[in-house]
Tab-separated table of C-alpha atoms in Angstrom:
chain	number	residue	atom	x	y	z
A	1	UNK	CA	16.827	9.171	2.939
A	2	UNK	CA	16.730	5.707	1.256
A	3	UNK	CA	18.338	5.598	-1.853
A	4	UNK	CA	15.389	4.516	-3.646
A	5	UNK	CA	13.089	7.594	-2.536
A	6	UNK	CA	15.908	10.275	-3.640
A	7	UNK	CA	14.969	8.787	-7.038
A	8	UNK	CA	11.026	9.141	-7.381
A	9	UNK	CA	10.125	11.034	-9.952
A	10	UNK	CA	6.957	13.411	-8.880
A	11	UNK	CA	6.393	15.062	-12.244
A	12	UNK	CA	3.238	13.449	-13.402
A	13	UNK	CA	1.646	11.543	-10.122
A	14	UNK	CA	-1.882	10.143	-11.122
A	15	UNK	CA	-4.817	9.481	-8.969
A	16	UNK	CA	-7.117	6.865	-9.789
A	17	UNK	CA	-10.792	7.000	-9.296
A	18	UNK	CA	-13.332	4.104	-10.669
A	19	UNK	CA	-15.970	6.660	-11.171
A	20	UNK	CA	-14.563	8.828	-13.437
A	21	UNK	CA	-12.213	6.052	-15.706
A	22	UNK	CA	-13.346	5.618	-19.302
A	23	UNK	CA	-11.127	2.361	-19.539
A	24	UNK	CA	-12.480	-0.809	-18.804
A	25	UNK	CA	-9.829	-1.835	-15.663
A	26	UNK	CA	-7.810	0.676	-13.295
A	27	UNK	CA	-4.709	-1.636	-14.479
A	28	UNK	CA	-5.526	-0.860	-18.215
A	29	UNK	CA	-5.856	2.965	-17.315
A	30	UNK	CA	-3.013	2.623	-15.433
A	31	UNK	CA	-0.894	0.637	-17.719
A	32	UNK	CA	-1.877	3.519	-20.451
A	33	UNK	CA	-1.405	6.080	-18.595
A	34	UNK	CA	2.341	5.591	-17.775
A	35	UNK	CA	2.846	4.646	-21.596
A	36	UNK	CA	2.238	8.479	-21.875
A	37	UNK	CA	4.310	9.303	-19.138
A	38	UNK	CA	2.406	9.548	-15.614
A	39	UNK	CA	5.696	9.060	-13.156
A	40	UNK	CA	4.030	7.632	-10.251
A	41	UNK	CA	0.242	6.529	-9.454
A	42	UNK	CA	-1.593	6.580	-6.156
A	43	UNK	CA	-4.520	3.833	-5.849
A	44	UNK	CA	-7.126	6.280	-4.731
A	45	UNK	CA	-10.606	4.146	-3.890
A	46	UNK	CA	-12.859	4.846	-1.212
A	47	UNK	CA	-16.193	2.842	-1.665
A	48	UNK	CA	-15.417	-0.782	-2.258
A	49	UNK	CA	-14.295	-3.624	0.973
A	50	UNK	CA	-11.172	-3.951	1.983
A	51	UNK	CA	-10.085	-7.506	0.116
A	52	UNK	CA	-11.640	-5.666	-2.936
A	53	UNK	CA	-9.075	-2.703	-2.442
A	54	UNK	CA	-6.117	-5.620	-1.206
A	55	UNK	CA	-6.696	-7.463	-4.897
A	56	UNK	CA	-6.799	-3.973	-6.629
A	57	UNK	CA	-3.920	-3.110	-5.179
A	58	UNK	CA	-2.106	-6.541	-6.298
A	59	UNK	CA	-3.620	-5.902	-9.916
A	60	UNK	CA	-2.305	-2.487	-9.998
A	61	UNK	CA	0.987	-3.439	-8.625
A	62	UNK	CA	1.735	-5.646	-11.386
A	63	UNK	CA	1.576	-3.209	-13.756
A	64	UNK	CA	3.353	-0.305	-12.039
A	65	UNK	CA	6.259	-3.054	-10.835
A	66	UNK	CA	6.360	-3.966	-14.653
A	67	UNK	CA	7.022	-0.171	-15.720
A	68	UNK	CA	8.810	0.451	-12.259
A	69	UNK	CA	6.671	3.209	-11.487
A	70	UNK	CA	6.186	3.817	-7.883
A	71	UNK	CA	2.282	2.497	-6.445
A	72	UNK	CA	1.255	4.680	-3.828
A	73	UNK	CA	-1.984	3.558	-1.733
A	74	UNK	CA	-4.698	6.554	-0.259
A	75	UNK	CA	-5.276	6.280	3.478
A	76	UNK	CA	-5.438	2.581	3.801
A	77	UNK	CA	-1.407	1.787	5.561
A	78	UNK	CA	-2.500	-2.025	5.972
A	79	UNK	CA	-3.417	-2.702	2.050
A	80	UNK	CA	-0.149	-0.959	1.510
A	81	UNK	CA	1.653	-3.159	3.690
A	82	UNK	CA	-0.164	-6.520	2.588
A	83	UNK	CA	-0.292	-5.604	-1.272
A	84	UNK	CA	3.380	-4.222	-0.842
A	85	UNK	CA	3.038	-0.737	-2.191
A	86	UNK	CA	5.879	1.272	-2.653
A	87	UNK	CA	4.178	3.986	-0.288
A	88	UNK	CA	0.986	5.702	1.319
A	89	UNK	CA	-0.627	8.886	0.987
A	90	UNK	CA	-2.946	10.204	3.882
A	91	UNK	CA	-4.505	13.174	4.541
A	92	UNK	CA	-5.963	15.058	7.295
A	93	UNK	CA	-8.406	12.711	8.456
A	94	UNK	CA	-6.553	9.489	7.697
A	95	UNK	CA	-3.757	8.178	10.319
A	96	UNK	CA	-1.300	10.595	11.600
A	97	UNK	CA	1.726	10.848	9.857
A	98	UNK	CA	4.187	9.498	12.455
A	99	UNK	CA	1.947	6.499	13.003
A	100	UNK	CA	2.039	6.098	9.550
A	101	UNK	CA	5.970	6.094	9.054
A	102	UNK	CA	6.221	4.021	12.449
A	103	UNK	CA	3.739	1.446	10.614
A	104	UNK	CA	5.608	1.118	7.611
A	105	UNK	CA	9.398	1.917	8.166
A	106	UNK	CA	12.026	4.264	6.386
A	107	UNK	CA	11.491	2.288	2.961
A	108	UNK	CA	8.128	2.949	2.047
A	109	UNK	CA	7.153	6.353	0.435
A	110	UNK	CA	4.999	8.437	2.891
A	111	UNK	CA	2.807	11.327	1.731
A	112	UNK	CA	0.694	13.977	3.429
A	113	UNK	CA	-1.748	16.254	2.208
A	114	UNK	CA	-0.871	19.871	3.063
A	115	UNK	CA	-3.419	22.508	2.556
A	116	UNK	CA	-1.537	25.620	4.243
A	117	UNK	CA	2.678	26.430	5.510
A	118	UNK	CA	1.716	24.917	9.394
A	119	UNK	CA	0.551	21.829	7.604
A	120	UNK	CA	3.107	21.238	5.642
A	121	UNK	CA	5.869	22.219	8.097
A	122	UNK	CA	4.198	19.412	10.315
A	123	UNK	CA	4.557	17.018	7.560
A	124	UNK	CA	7.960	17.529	6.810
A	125	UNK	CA	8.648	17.435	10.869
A	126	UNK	CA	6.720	13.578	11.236
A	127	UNK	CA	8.830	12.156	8.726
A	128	UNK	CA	6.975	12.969	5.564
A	129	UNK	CA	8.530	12.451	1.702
A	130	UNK	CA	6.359	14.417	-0.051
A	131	UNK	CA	3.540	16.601	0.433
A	132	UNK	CA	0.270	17.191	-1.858
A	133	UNK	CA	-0.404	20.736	-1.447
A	134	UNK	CA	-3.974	21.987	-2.800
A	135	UNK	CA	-6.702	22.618	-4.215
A	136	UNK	CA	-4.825	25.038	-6.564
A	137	UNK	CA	-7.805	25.199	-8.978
A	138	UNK	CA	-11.567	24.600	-8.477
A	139	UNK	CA	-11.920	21.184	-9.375
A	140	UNK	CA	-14.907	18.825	-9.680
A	141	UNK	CA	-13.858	15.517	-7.942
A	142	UNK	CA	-13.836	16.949	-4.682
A	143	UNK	CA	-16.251	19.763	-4.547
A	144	UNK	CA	-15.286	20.517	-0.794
A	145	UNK	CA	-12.046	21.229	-2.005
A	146	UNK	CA	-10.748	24.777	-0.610
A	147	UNK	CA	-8.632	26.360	-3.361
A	148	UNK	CA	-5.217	27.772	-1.821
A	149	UNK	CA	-3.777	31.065	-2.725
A	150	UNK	CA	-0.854	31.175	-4.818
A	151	UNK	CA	0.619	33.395	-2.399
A	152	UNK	CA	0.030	30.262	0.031
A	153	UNK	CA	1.634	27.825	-2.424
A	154	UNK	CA	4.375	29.855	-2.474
A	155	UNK	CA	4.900	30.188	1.008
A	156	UNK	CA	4.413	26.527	1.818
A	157	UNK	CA	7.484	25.995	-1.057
A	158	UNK	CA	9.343	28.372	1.038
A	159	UNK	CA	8.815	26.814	4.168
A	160	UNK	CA	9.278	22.630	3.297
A	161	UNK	CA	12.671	21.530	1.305
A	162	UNK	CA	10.716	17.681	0.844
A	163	UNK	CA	9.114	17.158	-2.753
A	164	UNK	CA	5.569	19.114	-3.148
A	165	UNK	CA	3.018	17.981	-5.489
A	166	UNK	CA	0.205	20.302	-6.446
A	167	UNK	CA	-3.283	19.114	-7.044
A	168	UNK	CA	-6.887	19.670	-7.249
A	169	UNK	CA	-8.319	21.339	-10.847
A	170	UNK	CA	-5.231	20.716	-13.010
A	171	UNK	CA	-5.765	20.326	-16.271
A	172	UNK	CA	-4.234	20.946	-19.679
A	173	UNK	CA	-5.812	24.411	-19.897
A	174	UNK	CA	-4.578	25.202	-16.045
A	175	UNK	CA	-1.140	23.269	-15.572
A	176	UNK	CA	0.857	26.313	-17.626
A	177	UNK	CA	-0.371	28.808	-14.623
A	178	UNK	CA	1.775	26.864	-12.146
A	179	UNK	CA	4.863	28.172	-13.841
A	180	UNK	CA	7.676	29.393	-11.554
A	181	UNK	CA	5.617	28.117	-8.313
A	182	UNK	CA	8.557	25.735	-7.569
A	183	UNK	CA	6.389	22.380	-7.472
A	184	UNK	CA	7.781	19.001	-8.077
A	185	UNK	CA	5.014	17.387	-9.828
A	186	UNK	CA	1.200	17.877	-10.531
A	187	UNK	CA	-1.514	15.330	-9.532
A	188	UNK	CA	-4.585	14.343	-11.662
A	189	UNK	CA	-7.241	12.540	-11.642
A	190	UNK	CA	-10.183	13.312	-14.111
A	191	UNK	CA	-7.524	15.191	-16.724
A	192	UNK	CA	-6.271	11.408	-17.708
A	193	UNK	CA	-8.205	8.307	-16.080
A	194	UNK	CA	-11.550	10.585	-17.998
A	195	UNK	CA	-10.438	11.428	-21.257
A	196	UNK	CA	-11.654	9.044	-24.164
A	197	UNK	CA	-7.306	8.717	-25.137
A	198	UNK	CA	-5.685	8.500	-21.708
A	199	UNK	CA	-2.162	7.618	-22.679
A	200	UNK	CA	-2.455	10.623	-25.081
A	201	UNK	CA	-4.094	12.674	-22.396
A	202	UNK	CA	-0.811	11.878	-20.062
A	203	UNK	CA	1.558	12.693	-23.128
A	204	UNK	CA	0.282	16.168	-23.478
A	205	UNK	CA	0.128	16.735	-19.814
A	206	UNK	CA	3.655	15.839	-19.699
A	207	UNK	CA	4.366	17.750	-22.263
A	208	UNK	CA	2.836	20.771	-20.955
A	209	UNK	CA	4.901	19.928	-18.029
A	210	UNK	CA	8.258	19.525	-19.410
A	211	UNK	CA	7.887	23.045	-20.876
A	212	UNK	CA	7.327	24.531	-17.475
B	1	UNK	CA	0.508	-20.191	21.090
B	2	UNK	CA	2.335	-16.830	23.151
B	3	UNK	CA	0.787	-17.444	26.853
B	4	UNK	CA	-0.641	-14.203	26.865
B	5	UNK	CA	-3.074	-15.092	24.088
B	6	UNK	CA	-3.845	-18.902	26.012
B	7	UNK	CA	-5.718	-17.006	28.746
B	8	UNK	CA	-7.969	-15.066	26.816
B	9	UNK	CA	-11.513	-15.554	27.948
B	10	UNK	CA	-14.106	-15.231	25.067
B	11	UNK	CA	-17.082	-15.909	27.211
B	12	UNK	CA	-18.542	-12.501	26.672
B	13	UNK	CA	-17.329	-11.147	23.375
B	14	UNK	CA	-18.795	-7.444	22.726
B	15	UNK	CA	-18.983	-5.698	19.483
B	16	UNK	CA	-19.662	-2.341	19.860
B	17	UNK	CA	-21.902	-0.359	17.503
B	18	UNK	CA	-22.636	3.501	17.442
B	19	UNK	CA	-25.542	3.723	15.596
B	20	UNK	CA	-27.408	1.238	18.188
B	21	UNK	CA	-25.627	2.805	21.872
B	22	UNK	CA	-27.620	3.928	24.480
B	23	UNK	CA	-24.618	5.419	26.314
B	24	UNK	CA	-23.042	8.931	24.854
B	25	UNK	CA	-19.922	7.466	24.307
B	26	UNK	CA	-18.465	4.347	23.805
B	27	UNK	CA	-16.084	4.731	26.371
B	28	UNK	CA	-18.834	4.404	28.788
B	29	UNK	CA	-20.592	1.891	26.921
B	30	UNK	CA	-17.490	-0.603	26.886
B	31	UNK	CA	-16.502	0.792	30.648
B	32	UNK	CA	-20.079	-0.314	31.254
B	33	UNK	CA	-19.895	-3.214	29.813
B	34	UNK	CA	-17.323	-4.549	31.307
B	35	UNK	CA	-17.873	-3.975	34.678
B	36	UNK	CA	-21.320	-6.036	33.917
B	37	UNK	CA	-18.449	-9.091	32.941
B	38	UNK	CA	-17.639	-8.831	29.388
B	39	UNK	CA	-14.759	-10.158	28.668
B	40	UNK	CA	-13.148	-8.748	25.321
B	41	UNK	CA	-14.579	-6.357	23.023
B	42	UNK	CA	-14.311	-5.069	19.343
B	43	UNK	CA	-14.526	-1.963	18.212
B	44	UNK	CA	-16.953	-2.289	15.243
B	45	UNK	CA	-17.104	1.130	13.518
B	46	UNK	CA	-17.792	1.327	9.854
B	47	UNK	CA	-18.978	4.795	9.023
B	48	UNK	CA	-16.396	7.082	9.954
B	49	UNK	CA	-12.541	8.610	8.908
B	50	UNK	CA	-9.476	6.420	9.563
B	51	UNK	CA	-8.583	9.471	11.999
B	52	UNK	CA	-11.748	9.528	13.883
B	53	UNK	CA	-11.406	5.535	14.083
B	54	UNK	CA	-8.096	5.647	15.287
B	55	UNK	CA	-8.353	8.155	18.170
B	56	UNK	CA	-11.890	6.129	18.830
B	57	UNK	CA	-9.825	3.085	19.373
B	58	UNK	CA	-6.806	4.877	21.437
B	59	UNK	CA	-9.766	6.108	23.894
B	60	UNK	CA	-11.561	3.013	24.183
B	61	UNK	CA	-8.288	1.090	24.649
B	62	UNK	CA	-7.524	3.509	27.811
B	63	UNK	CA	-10.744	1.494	29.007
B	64	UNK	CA	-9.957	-1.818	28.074
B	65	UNK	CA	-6.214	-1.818	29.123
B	66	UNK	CA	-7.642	-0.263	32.835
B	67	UNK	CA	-9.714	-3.595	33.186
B	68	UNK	CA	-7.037	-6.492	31.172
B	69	UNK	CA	-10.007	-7.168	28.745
B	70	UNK	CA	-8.262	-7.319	24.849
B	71	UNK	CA	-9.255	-5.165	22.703
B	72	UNK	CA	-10.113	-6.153	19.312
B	73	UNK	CA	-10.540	-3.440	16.146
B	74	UNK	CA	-12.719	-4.746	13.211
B	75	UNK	CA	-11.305	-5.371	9.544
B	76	UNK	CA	-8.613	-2.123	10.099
B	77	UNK	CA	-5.306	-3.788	10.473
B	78	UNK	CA	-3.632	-0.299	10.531
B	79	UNK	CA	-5.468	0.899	12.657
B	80	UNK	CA	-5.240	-1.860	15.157
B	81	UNK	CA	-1.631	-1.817	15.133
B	82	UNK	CA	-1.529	1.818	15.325
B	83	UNK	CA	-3.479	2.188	18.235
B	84	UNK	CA	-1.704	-0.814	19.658
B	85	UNK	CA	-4.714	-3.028	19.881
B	86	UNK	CA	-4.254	-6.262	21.042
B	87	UNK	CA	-6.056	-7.735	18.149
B	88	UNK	CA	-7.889	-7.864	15.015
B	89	UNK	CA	-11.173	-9.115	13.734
B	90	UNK	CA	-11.548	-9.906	9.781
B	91	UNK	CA	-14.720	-10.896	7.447
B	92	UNK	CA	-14.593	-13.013	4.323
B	93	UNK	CA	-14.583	-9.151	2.919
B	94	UNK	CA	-11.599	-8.132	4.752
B	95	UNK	CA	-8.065	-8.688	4.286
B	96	UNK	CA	-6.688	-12.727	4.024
B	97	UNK	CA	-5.901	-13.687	7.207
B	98	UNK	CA	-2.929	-14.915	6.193
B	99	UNK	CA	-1.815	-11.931	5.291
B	100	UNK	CA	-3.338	-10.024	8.490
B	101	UNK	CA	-0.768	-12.381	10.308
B	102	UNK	CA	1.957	-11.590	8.744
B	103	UNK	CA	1.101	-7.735	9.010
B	104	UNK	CA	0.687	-7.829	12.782
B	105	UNK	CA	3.185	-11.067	13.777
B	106	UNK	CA	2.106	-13.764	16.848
B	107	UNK	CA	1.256	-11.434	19.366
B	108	UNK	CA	-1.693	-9.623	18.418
B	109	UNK	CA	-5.195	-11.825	18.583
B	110	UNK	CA	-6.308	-12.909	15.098
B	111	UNK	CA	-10.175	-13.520	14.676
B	112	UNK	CA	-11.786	-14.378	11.571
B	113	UNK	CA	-15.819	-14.517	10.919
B	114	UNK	CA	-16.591	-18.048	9.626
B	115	UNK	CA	-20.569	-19.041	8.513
B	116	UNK	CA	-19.233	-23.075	7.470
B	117	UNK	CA	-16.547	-25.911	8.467
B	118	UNK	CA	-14.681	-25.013	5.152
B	119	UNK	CA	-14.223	-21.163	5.586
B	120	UNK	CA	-13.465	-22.386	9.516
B	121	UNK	CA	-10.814	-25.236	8.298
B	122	UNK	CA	-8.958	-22.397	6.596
B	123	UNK	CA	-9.149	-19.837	9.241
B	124	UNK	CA	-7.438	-22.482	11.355
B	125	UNK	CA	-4.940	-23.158	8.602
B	126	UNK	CA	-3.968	-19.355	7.669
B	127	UNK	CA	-3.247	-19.069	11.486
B	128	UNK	CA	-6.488	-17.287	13.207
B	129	UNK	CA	-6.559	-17.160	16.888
B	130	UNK	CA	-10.551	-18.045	17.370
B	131	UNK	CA	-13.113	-18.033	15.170
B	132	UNK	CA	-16.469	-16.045	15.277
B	133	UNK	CA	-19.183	-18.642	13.859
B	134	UNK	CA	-22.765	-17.137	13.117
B	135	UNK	CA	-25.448	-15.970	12.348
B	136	UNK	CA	-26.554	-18.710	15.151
B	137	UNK	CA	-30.064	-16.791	14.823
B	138	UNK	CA	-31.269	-13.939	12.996
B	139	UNK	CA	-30.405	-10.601	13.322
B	140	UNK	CA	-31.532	-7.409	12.973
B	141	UNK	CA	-28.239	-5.261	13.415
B	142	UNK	CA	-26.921	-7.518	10.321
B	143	UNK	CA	-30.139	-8.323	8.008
B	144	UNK	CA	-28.556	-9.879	5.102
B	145	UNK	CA	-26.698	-12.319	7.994
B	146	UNK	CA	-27.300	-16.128	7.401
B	147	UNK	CA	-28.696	-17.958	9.470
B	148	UNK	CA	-26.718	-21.534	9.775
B	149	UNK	CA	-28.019	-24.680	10.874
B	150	UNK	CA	-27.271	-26.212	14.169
B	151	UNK	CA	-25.946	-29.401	12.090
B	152	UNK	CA	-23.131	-26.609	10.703
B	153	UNK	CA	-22.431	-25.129	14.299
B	154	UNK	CA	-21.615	-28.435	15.598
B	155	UNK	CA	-19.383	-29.697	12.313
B	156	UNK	CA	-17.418	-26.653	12.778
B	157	UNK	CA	-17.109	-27.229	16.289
B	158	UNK	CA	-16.038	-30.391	15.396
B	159	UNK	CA	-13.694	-29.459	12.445
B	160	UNK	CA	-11.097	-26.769	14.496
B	161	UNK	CA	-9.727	-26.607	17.765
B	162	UNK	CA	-8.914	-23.265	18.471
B	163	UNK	CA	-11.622	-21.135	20.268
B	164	UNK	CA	-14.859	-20.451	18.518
B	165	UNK	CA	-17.688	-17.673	19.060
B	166	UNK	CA	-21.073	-17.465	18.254
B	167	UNK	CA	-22.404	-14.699	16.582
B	168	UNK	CA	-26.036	-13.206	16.058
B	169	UNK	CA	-29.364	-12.605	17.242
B	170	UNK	CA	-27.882	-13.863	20.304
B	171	UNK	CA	-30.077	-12.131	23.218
B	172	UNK	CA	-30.927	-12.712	26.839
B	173	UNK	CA	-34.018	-15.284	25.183
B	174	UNK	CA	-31.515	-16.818	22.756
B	175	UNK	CA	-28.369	-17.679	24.734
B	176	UNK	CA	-29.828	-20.545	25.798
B	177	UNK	CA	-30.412	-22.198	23.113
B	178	UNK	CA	-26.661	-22.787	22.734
B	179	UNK	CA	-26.593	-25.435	25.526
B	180	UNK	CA	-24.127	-28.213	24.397
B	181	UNK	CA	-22.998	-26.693	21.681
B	182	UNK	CA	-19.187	-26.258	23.001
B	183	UNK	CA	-18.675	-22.740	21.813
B	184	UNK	CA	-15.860	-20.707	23.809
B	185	UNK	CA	-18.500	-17.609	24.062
B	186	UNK	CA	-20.607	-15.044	22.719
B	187	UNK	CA	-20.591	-12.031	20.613
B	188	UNK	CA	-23.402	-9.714	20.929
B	189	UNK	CA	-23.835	-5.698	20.095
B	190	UNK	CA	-27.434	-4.915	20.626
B	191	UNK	CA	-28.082	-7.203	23.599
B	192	UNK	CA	-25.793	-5.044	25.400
B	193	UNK	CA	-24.854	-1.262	23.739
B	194	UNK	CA	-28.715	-1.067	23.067
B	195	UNK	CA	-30.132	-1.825	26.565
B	196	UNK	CA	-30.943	0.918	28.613
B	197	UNK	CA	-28.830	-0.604	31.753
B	198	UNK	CA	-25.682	-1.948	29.931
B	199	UNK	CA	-24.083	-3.025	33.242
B	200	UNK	CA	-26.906	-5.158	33.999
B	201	UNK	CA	-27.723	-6.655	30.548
B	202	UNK	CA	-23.722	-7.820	30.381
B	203	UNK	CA	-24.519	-9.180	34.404
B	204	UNK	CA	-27.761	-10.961	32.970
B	205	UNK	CA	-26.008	-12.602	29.778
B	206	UNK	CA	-22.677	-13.401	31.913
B	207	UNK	CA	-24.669	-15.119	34.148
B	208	UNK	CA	-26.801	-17.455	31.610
B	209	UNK	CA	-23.596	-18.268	29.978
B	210	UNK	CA	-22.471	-19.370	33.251
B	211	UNK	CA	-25.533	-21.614	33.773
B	212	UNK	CA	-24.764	-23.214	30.131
């Protein structure tokens, strides 16, 4: 593995979404949020054009290049290429994995959703550095969500030695239940960019975190 | 200019479009299509996952490549390179086509949509292969298209060298109309993927550009 990817820090990976932010820009949620710890963010926006997403992207990267903070983009491999990301995340209906590592090379962070063990083990085999296992708790930003059994989670951290990220539903209240599941890092979305303080929102998830 | 991009005939320039197709697939609607004489076609798809978008464009390409017509994929750079398209297509909404260059090098097709002689100046500057110049009329399949005068068509003509396509409302009535205005082809969707005979509607069109 690249040198720089052993180093990535998965604790507190954020997720942006537009919809939900109480701050004015993504780059001033962003920016916030890592001043209370979040690790690494993942530009997560489905509804706007694709020059729209490309200048995001160069906003966002800014900041996170300021803070050196790894910028992962959602789905889109070509906005992570022009905007020069640090990485990609796709899921199960974005671009297969080994297109996606054959698009952007050994350098680049690649990350794959993984709902169940055949998943992930699939992942792991097309080249994947991390995997996003979930939904571990109901959560509200993606009502389709299916949440995974922890007997599931714990079989998937069995089966895949790369990094694993849990999200979907974690919030203060449910982050202290993931205790002794093995995880690398937990994912949010609503639990900072929607809270009225969001740098304080990241400090006491990453507090919560640090005593797991 | 690589000599595989010199030969690339315009005339007939198809954009394909689900929501309008007559066939039940777009394979046969492009397979169609081209055996009535068009002679490079983009895959225009806007409402569906980057998964279902690639493995549309790896099937349709099976088509294309069978006949040596270039395949183009709208806006997705990603996904053009991942399904080894031999081009890409990009809107003042899409990525910078300087940018789309450098993401898929000298051998891959660049088009870029321009509506006046500035927007078609740059193209030419940031490196695109042709331009597509419309709406020449208007449009139902795009309503909040622009019409552009026929004083604009021909400074734009006049302002770039490098191959230029109209675009819109451009029917079997219509094509006409174009007479002396020393465009490389044209780009329809509904004129063909709409018609209940696509062979024949590509035959009709192929042969009133021929008479032009």
């Amino acid at each position: 593995m690249e040198e720089s990817k052993r180093k990535v820090d998965y604790s507190l990976y954020l997720c942006t979404d537009r919809r939900l932010m109480t701050s004015s820009s993504i780059e001033e949620c962003v920016e916030h949020a890592i001043q209370g710890g979040v690790t690494i963010v993942q530009l997560r926006e489905k509804d706007c054009s694709s020059r729209e997403f490309y200048e995001l992207a160069l906003r966002v990267k800014r900041v996170t290049k300021q803070y050196q903070v790894p910028l992962i983009v959602n789905d889109r491999v070509d906005i992570a290429l022009a905007a020069d990301a640090d990485g990609v995340h796709v899921g199960q209906k974005d671009l297969p994995c080994q297109e996606v590592r054959r698009l952007v090379g050994e350098k680049k962070i690649v990350g794959v959703s993984a709902a169940n063990r055949t998943a992930a083990l699939q992942a792991a085999a097309d080249g994947a550095d991390y995997i996003g296992v979930g939904a571990v708790f109901a959560t509200g930003t993606k009502q389709d969500a299916v949440v995974i059994a922890p007997e599931e989670l714990a079989a998937i951290r069995q089966a895949v030695s790369i990094p694993m990220v849990a999200i979907g539903g974690i919030q203060k209240q449910t982050l202290p239940l993931l205790k002794g599941t093995g995880i690398d890092g937990v994912a949010v979305i609503s639990a900072i960019v929607a809270q009225p303080d969001v740098e304080q929102a990241a400090r006491e998830l990453k507090e919560l975190w640090n005593t797991l």
